[in-house]
Coordinates of C-alpha atoms in Angstrom, one line a residue:
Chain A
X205 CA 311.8 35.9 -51.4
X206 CA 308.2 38.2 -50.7
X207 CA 309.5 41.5 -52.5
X208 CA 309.8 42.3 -55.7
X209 CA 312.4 45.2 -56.0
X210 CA 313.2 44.8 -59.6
X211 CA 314.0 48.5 -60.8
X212 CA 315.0 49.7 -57.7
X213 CA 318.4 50.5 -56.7
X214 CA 319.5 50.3 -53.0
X215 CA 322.5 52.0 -51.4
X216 CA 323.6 50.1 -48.4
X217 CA 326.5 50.9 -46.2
X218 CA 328.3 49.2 -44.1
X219 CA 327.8 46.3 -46.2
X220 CA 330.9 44.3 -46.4
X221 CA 329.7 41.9 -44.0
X222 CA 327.0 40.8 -41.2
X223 CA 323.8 42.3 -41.4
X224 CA 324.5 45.0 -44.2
X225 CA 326.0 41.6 -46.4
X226 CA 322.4 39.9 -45.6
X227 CA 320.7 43.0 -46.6
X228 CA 322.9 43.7 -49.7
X229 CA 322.4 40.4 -50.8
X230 CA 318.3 40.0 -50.0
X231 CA 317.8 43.5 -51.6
X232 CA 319.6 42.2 -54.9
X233 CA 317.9 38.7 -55.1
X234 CA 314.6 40.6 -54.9
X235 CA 315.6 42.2 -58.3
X236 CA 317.5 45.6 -56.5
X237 CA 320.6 46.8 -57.7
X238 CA 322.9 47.5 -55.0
X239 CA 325.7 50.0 -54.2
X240 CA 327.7 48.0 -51.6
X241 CA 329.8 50.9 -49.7
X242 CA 332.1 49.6 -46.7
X243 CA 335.3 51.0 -45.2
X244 CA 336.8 47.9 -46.2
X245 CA 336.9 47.4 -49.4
X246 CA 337.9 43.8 -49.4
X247 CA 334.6 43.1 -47.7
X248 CA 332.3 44.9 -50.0
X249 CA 334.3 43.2 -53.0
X250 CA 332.8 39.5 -51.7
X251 CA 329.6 40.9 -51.2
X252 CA 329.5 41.5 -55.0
X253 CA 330.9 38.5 -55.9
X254 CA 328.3 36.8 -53.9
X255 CA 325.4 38.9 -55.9
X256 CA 326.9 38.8 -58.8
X257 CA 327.7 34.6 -58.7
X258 CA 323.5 34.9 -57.9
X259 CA 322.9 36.8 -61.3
X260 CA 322.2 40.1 -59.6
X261 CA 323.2 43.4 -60.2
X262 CA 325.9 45.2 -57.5
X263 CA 329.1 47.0 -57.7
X264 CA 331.0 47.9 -54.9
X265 CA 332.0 51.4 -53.2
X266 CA 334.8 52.3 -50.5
X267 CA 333.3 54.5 -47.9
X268 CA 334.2 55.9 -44.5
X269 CA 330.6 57.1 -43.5
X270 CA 332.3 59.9 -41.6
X271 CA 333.8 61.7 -44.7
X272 CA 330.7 63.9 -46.6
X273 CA 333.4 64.0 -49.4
X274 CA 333.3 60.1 -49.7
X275 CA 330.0 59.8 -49.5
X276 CA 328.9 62.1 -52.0
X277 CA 331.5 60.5 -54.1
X278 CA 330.0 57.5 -53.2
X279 CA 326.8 58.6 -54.5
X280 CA 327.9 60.1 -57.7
X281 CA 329.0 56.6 -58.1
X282 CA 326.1 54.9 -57.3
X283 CA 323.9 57.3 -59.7
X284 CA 326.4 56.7 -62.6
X285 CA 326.1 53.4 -62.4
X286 CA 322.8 52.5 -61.6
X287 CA 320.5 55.6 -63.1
X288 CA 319.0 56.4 -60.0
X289 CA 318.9 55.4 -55.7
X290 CA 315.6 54.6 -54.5
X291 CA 316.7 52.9 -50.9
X292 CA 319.2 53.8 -48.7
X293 CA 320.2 51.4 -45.5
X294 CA 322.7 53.6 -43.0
X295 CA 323.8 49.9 -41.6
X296 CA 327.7 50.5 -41.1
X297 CA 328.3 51.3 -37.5
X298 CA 331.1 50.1 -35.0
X299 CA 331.0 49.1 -31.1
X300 CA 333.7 49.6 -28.6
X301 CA 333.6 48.7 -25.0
X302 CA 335.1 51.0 -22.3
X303 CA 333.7 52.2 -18.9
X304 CA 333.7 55.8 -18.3
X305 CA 336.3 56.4 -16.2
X306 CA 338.9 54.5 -19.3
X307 CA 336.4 56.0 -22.2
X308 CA 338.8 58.3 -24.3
X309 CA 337.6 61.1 -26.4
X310 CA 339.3 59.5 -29.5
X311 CA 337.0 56.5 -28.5
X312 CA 333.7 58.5 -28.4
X313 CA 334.2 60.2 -31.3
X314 CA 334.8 57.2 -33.6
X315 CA 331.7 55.7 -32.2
X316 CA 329.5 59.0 -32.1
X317 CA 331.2 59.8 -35.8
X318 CA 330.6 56.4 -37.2
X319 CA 326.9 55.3 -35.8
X320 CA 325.4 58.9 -35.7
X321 CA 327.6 61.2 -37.9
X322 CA 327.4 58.8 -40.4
X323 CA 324.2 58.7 -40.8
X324 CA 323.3 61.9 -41.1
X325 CA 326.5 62.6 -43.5
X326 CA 325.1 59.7 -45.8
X327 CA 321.4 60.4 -45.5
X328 CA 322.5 64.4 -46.3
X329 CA 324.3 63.3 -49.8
X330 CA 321.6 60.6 -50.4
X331 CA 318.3 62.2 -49.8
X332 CA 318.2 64.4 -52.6
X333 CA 318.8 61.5 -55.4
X334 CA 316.1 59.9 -53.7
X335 CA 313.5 62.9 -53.8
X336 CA 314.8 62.7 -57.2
X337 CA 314.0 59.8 -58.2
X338 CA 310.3 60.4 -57.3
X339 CA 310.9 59.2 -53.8
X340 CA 311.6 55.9 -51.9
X341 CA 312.9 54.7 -47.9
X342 CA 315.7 54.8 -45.5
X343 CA 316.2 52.0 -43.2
X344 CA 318.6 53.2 -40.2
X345 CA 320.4 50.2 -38.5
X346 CA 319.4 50.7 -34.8
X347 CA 320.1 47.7 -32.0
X348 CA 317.7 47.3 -28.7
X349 CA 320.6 49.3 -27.0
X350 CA 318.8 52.2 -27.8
X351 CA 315.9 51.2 -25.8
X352 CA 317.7 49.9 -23.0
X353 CA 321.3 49.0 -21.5
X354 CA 322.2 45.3 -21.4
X355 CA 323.6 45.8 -17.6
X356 CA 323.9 42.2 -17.2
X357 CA 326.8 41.7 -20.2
X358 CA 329.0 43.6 -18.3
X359 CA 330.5 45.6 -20.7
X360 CA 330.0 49.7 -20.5
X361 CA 329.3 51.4 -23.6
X362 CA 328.0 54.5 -22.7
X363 CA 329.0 55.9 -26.2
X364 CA 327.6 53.1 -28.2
X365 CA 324.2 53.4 -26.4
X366 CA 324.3 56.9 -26.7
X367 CA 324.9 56.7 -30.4
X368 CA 321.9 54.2 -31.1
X369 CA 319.4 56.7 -28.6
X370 CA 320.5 59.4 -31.2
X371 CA 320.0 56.5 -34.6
X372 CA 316.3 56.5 -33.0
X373 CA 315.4 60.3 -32.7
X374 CA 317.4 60.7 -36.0
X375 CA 314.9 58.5 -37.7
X376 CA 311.8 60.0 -36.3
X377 CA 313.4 63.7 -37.2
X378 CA 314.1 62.7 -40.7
X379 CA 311.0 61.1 -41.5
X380 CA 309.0 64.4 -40.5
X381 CA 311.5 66.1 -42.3
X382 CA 311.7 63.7 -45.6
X383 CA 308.0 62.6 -45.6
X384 CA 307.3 65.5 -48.2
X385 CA 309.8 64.4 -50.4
X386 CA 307.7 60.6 -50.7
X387 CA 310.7 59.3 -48.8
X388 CA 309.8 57.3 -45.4
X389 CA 312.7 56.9 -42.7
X390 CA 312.3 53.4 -40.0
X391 CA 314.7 52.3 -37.9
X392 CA 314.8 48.4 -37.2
X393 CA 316.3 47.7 -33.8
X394 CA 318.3 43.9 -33.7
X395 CA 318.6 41.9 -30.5
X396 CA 321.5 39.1 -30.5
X397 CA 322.3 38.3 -33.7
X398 CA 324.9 36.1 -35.0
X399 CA 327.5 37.9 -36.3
X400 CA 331.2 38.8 -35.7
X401 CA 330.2 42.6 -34.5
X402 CA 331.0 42.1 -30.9
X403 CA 335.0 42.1 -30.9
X404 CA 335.7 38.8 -29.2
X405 CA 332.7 37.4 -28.7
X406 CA 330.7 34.5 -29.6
X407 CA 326.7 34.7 -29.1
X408 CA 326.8 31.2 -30.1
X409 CA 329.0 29.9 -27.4
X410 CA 327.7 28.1 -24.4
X411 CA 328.0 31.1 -22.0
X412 CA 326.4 33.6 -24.4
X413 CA 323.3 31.8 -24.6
X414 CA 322.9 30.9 -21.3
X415 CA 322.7 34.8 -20.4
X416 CA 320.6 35.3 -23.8
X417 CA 318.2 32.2 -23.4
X418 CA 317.0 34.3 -20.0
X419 CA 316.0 37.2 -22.0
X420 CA 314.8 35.9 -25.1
X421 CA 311.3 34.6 -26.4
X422 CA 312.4 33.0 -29.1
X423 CA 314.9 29.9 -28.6
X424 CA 317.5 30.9 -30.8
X425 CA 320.3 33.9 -31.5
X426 CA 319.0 35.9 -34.1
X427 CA 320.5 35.4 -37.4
X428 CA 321.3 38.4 -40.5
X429 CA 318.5 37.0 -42.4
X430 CA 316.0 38.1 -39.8
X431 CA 317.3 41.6 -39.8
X432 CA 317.5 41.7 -43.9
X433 CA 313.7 40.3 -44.3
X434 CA 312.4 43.2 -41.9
X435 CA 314.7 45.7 -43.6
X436 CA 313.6 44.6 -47.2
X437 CA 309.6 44.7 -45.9
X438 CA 310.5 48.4 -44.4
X439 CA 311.5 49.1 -47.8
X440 CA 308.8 48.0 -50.0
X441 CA 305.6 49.1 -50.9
X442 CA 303.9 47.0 -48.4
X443 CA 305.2 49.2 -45.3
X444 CA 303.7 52.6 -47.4
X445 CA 301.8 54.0 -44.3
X446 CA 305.0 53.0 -42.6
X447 CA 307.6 56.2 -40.9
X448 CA 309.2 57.5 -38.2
X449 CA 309.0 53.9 -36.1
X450 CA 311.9 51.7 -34.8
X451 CA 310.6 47.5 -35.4
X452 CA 312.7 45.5 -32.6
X453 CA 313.6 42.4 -34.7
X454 CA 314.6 40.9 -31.4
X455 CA 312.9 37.4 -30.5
X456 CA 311.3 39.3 -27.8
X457 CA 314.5 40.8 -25.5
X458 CA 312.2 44.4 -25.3
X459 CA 308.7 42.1 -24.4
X460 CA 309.6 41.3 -20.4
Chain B
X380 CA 303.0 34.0 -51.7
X381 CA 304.2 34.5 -48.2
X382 CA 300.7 32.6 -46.3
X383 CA 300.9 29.6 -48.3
X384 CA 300.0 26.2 -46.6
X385 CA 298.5 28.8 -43.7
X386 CA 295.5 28.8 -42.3
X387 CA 294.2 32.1 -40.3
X388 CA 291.2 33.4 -38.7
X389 CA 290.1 36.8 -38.9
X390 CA 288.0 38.6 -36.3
X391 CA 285.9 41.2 -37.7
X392 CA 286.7 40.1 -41.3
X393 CA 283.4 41.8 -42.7
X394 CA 284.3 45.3 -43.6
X395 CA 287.1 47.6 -43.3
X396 CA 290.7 46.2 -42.2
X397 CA 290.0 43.0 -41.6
X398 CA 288.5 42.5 -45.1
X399 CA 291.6 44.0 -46.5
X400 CA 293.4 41.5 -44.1
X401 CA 291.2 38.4 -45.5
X402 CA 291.9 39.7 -49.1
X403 CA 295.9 40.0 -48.8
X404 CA 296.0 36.8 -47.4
X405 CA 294.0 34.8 -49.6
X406 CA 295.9 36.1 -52.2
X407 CA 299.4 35.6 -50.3
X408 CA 298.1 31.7 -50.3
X409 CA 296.3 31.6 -46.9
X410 CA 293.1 29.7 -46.4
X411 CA 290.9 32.5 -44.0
X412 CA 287.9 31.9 -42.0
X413 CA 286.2 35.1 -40.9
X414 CA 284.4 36.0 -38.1
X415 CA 281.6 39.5 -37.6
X416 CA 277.9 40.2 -36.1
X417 CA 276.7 40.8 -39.3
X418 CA 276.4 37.4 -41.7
X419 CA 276.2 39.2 -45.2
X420 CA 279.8 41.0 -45.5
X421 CA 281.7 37.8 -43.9
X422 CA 279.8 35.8 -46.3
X423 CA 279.9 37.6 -49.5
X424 CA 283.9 37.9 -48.8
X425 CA 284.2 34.6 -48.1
X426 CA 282.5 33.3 -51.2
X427 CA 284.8 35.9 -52.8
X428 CA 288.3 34.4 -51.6
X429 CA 287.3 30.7 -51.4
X430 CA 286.8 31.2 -47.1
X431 CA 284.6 30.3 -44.6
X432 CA 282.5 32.2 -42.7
X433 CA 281.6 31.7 -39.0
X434 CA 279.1 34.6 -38.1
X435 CA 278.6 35.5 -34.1
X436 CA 279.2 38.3 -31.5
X437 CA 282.7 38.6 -30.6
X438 CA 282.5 39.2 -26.8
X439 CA 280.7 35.2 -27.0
X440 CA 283.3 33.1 -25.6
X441 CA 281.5 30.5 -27.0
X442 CA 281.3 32.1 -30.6
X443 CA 285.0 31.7 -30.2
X444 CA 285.4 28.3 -29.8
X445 CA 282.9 27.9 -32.2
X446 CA 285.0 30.0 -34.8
X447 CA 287.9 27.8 -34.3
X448 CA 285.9 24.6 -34.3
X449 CA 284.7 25.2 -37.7
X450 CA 287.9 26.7 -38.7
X451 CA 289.4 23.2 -38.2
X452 CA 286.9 21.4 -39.5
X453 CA 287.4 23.4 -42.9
X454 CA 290.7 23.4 -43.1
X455 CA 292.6 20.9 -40.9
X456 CA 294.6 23.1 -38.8
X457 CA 295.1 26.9 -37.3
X458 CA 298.1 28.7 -37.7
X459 CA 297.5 32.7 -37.5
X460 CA 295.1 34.4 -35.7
X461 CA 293.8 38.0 -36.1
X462 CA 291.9 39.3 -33.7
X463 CA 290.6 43.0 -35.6
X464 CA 287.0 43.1 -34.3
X465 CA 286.5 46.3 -32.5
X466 CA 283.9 48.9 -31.5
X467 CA 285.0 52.9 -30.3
X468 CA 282.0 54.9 -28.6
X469 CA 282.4 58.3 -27.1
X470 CA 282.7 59.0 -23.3
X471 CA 284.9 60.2 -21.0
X472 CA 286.0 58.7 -17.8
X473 CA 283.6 61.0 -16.0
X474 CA 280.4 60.4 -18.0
X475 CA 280.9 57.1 -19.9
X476 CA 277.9 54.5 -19.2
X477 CA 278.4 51.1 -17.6
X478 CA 277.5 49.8 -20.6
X479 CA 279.6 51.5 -23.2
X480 CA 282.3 50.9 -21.2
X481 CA 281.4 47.6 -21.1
X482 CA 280.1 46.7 -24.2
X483 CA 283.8 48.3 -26.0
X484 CA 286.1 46.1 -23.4
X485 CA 283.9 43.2 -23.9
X486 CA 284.5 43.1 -27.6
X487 CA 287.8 45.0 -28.5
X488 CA 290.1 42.8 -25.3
X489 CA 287.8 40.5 -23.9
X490 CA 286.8 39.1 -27.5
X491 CA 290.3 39.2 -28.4
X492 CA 291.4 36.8 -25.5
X493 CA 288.4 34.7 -26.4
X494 CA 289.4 33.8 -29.9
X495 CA 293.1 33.7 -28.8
X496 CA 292.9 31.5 -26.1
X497 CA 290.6 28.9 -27.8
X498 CA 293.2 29.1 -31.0
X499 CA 296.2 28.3 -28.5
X500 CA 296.0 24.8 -28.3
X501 CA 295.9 24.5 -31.8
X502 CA 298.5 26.6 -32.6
X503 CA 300.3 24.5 -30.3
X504 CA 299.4 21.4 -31.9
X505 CA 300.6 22.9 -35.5
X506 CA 304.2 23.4 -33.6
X507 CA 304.1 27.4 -33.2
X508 CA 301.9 30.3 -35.1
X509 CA 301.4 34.0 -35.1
X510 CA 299.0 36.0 -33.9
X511 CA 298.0 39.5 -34.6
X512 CA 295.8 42.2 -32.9
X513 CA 295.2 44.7 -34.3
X514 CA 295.2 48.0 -31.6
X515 CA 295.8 51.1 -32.3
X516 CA 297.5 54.5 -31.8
X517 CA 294.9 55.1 -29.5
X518 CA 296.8 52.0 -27.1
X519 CA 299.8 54.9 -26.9
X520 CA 298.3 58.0 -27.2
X521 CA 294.8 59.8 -26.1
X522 CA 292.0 61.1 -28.4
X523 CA 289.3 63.2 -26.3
X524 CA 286.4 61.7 -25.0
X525 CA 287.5 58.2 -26.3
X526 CA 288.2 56.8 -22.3
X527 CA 287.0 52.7 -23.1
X528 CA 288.3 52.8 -26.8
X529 CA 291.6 54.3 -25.4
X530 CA 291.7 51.7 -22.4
X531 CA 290.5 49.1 -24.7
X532 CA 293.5 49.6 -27.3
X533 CA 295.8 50.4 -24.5
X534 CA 295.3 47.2 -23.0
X535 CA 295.6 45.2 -26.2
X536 CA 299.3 45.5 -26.2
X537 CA 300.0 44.0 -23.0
X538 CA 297.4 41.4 -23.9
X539 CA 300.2 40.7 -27.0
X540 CA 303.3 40.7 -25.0
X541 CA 301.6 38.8 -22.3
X542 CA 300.9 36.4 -24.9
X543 CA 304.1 36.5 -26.2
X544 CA 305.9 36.4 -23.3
X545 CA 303.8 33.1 -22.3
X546 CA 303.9 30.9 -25.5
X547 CA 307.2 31.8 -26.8
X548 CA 308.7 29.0 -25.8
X549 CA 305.6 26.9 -28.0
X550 CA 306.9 29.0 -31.1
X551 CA 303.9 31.2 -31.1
X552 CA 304.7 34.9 -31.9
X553 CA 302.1 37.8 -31.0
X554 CA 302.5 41.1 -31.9
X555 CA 300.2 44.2 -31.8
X556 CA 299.2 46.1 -35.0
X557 CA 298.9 50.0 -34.7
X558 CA 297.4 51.7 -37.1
X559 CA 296.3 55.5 -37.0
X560 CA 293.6 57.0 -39.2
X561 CA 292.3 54.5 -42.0
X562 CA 289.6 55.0 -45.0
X563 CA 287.2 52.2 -42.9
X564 CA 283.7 52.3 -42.1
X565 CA 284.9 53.6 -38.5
X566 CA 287.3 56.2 -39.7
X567 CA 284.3 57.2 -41.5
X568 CA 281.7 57.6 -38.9
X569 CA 284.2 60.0 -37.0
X570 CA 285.1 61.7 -39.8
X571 CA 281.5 62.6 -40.4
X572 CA 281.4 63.8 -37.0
X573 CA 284.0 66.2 -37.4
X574 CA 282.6 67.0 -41.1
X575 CA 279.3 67.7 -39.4
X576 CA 281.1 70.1 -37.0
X577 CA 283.1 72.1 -39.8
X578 CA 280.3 72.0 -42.4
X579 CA 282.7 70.1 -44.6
X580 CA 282.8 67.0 -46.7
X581 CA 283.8 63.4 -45.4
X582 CA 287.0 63.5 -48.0
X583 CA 287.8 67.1 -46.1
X584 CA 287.7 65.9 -43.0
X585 CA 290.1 63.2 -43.0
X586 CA 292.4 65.9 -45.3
X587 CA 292.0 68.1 -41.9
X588 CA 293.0 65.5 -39.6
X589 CA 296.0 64.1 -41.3
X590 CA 297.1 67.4 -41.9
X591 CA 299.7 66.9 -39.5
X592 CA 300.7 63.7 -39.9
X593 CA 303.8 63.4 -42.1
X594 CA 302.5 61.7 -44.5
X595 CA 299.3 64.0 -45.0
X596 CA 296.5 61.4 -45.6
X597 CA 295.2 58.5 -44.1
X598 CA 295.9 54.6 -45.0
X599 CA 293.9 52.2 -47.4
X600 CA 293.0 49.7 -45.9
X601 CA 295.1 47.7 -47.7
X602 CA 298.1 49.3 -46.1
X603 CA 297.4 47.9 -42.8
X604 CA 296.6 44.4 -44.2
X605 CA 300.1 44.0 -46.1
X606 CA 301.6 44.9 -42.4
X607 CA 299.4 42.1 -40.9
X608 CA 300.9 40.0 -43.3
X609 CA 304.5 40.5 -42.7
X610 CA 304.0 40.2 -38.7
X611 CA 301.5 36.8 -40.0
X612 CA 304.2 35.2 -42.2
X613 CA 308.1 33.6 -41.1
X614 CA 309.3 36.5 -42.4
X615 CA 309.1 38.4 -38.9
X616 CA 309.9 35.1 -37.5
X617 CA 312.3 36.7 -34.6
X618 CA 309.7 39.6 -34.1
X619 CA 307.6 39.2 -31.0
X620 CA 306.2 41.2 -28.1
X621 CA 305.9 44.3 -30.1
X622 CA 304.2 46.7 -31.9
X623 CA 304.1 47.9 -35.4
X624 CA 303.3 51.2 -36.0
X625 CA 301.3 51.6 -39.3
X626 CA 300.6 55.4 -38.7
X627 CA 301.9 57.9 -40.9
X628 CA 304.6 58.8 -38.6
X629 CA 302.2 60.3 -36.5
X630 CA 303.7 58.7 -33.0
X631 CA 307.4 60.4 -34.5
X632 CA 305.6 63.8 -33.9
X633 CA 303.7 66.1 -31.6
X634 CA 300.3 65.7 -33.0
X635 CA 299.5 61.6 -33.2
X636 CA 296.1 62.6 -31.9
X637 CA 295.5 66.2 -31.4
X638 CA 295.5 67.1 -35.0
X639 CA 292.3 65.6 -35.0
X640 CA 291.0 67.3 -31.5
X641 CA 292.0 70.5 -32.7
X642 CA 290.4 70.5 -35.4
X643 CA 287.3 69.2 -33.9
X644 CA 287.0 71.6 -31.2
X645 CA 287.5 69.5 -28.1
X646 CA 288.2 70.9 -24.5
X647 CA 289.3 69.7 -21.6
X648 CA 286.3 68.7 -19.5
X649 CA 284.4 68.6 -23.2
X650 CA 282.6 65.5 -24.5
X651 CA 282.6 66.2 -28.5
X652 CA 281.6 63.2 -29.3
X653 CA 278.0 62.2 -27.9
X654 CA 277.8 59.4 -25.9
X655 CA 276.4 56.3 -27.6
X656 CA 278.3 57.5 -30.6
X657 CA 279.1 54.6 -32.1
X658 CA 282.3 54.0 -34.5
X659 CA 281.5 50.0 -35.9
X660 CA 283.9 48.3 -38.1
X661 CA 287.3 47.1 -37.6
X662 CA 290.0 48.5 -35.5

């Protein structure tokens, strides 16, 4: 591990598995203590159990990003337990397939109020502890989907680009906005990466990676770990001059 | 220790970034050699982090392959490579000289495909590496009377996905490193100018010209090297073909570069800043 985050205490949502588990779990063996908030609380409890079996410091929180009641709760938690939140990573997020013509509004409203919503219903009950605590960073979970659409997958999601194009401008808006309070605001933006997000599918199958291995630089799917290592270096003191940008960790999709 | 059992050469390593660059290596477990015209700063900051020192004129292709000669001879291998040298001199694209235009490609993109391409076989031959150029906001957004630096930084990023896109499948990353306004010898010289416009002090005129930026000053150097680091170490391992903004959050608002041409007076059609002004140093 490269960052020492001993003394810090990192809120992380979305965190009961995938890349918010990796992140969780990198923030804490770098010396963080972490609030682990997911909608399932199941999830977030193996998270902790994971940390804690490591010797770091976690409890875990239930939290439907879309509720500003839960999440302030969530916070009040947090600060009870902890002291004090220095990080906060608006990871959770959702993705549903469905062409326009079959896209319901129930549908586009769990998406738009989970991805977008819920990040600025989290950041709103979190960036004042923050400022509080004499300052620290957000890392918004973005995807390359904001940059582009992935035409050749074959699977509309106007609702689920639509949030992530909002995830980016959010994070520019709040870092303007934030930047007084000594808090800096990134987005990192994931290509393929291994994990059970996409409902039904497999980006380590055969057929996955023969659509991928055309796009990608780098010969391999993407894994949590590469996500949680630019998240944790967004976080620390090494990215200080660092806000208001989105870092593809993408093995090069964005490059061709 | 993120650089350890690394070996990296530095372009411009004398002063400014890409001595802040040699330092957080070195102490991140990286063996550095350095390259810059002038023998006395590569030197002395060799000696300083146990490095070598390979002085030379950047836009030499020659002077590159001599770099990475010697860097191999030192160390055994070559497994990051920073190009960081770089020049900025006034001019628009109506009144800039052949030879400031020349003299700022030749060294800020020419020189950095010199040292890159003779490092590629060897970063081959070590199974994969990273490299790192270090552009600029100026390769996104416009400063006044800045037409080759502009075009120079500009061009830098394609040079790094190019690169990217090409030697991917070798394991060899490239990235381009954006930095806005930095306390460096070249920051300096600018600043001075604009100081010498508003009858202020050096320290007032970089306050003026990060006024806008979010984050109200501008970087240590330092700040720009630990960025060069992550994109130089495995832990960006599935980051390539990008940029990294190190900028303030300048490029997240309006003003990325006008704050500073405000400021300074500029004008359309205007040339504020003489040409043969020179900006030497790093980035």
């Amino acid at each position: 591990m490269s960052f020492d985050h001993s003394g810090r205490v990192a809120f992380v949502t979305g965190a009961g598995s995938g890349i918010g588990r990796a992140i969780a779990l990198r923030l804490a063996f770098e010396g963080a203590a972490v609030a682990v908030a997911d909608v399932q609380l199941g999830g977030a409890n193996q998270t902790v159990e994971a940390i804690g079996a490591a010797g770091g410091r976690a409890f875990a929180i239930e939290l439907d990003v879309r509720v500003p009641a839960q999440a302030e709760a969530a916070r009040d938690a947090a600060l009870e337990t902890f002291g004090a939140i220095h990080f906060l990573v608006n990871n959770a997020g959702l993705v549903r397939m469905s062409s326009l013509d079959d896209l319901d509004e129930d549908e586009w409203d769990l998406v738009l109020d989970t991805n977008l919503k819920g990040m600025y219903v989290v950041s709103r009950a979190i960036a004042p502890a923050i400022g509080d605590a004499g300052g620290g960073a957000v890392v918004n979970m973005s995807t390359i989907e904001s940059e582009v659409i992935v035409s050749s997958a074959g699977h509309p999601q106007v609702h689920y680009n639509a949030s992530k194009g909002g995830v980016k401008m959010l994070t520019k808006a709040l870092a303007v906005e934030l930047a007084d309070r000594g808090i800096r605001v990134n987005a990192v933006a994931p290509g393929p990466i291994a994990t059970s997000f996409i409902p039904g599918g497999d980006l380590r199958s055969a057929e996955a990676w023969a659509f991928m291995s055309t796009r990608l630089l780098i010969d391999r799917v993407g894994e949590p770990e590469d996500v949680a290592a630019a998240v944790s270096f967004l976080l620390s003191g090494d990215a200080s001059f660092i806000t208001g940008t989105q870092l593809p960790v993408d093995g090069g999709w964005l490059t061709r | 220790m993120r650089l350890v059992g690394k070996v990296a050469l530095i372009s411009g390593g004398g002063s400014g970034i890409g001595a802040a660059i040699a330092r957080r290596f070195a102490a991140e477990g990286a063996k550095v050699a350095l390259t810059g015209r002038r023998p006395e700063p590569i030197q002395s900051l060799a000696e300083e982090v146990g490095g070598l020192a390979v002085p030379g004129d950047t836009s030499d292709p020659a002077h590159a392959v001599s770099a990475v000669d010697r860097t191999l001879q030192a160390f055994g291998g070559l497994d990051v490579v920073v190009a960081n040298a770089g020049v900025g001199f006034g001019g628009t694209a109506g009144d800039v000289s052949d030879d400031t235009w020349r003299a700022t490609i030749d060294i800020n993109l020419t020189g950095s495909l010199f040292l890159v391409r003779a490092a590629m076989p060897h970063l081959e031959a070590r199974g994969g590496g990273s490299i790192v150029l270090v552009s600029s906001v100026s390769g996104f957004v416009s400063s006044s009377s800045s037409a080759a630096y502009v075009a120079s930084k500009a061009a830098m990023i394609g040079l790094a996905k190019s690169i990217a896109v090409d030697f991917g499948p070798m394991d060899i990353r490239a990235n381009a490193l954006c930095p806005g306004w930095v306390h460096t010898p070249m920051g300096d010289e600018s600043m001075d100018e604009l100081a010498a416009d508003r009858g202020i002090s050096r320290g007032d005129a970089y306050r003026l010209a990060t006024a806008m930026v979010p984050l109200r000053r501008a970087a240590e150097p330092d700040e720009i090297a630990s960025c060069a680091v992550f994109l130089a170490s495995d832990e960006s391992s599935y980051v390539t073909g990008t940029t990294l903004l190190a900028d303030g959050g300048g490029m997240a608002v309006d003003v990325a570069s006008v704050a500073f041409d405000s400021l300074r007076g500029s004008s359309v059609g205007g040339s504020s800043v003489p040409e043969g002004s020179v900006w030497e140093g790093s980035s």
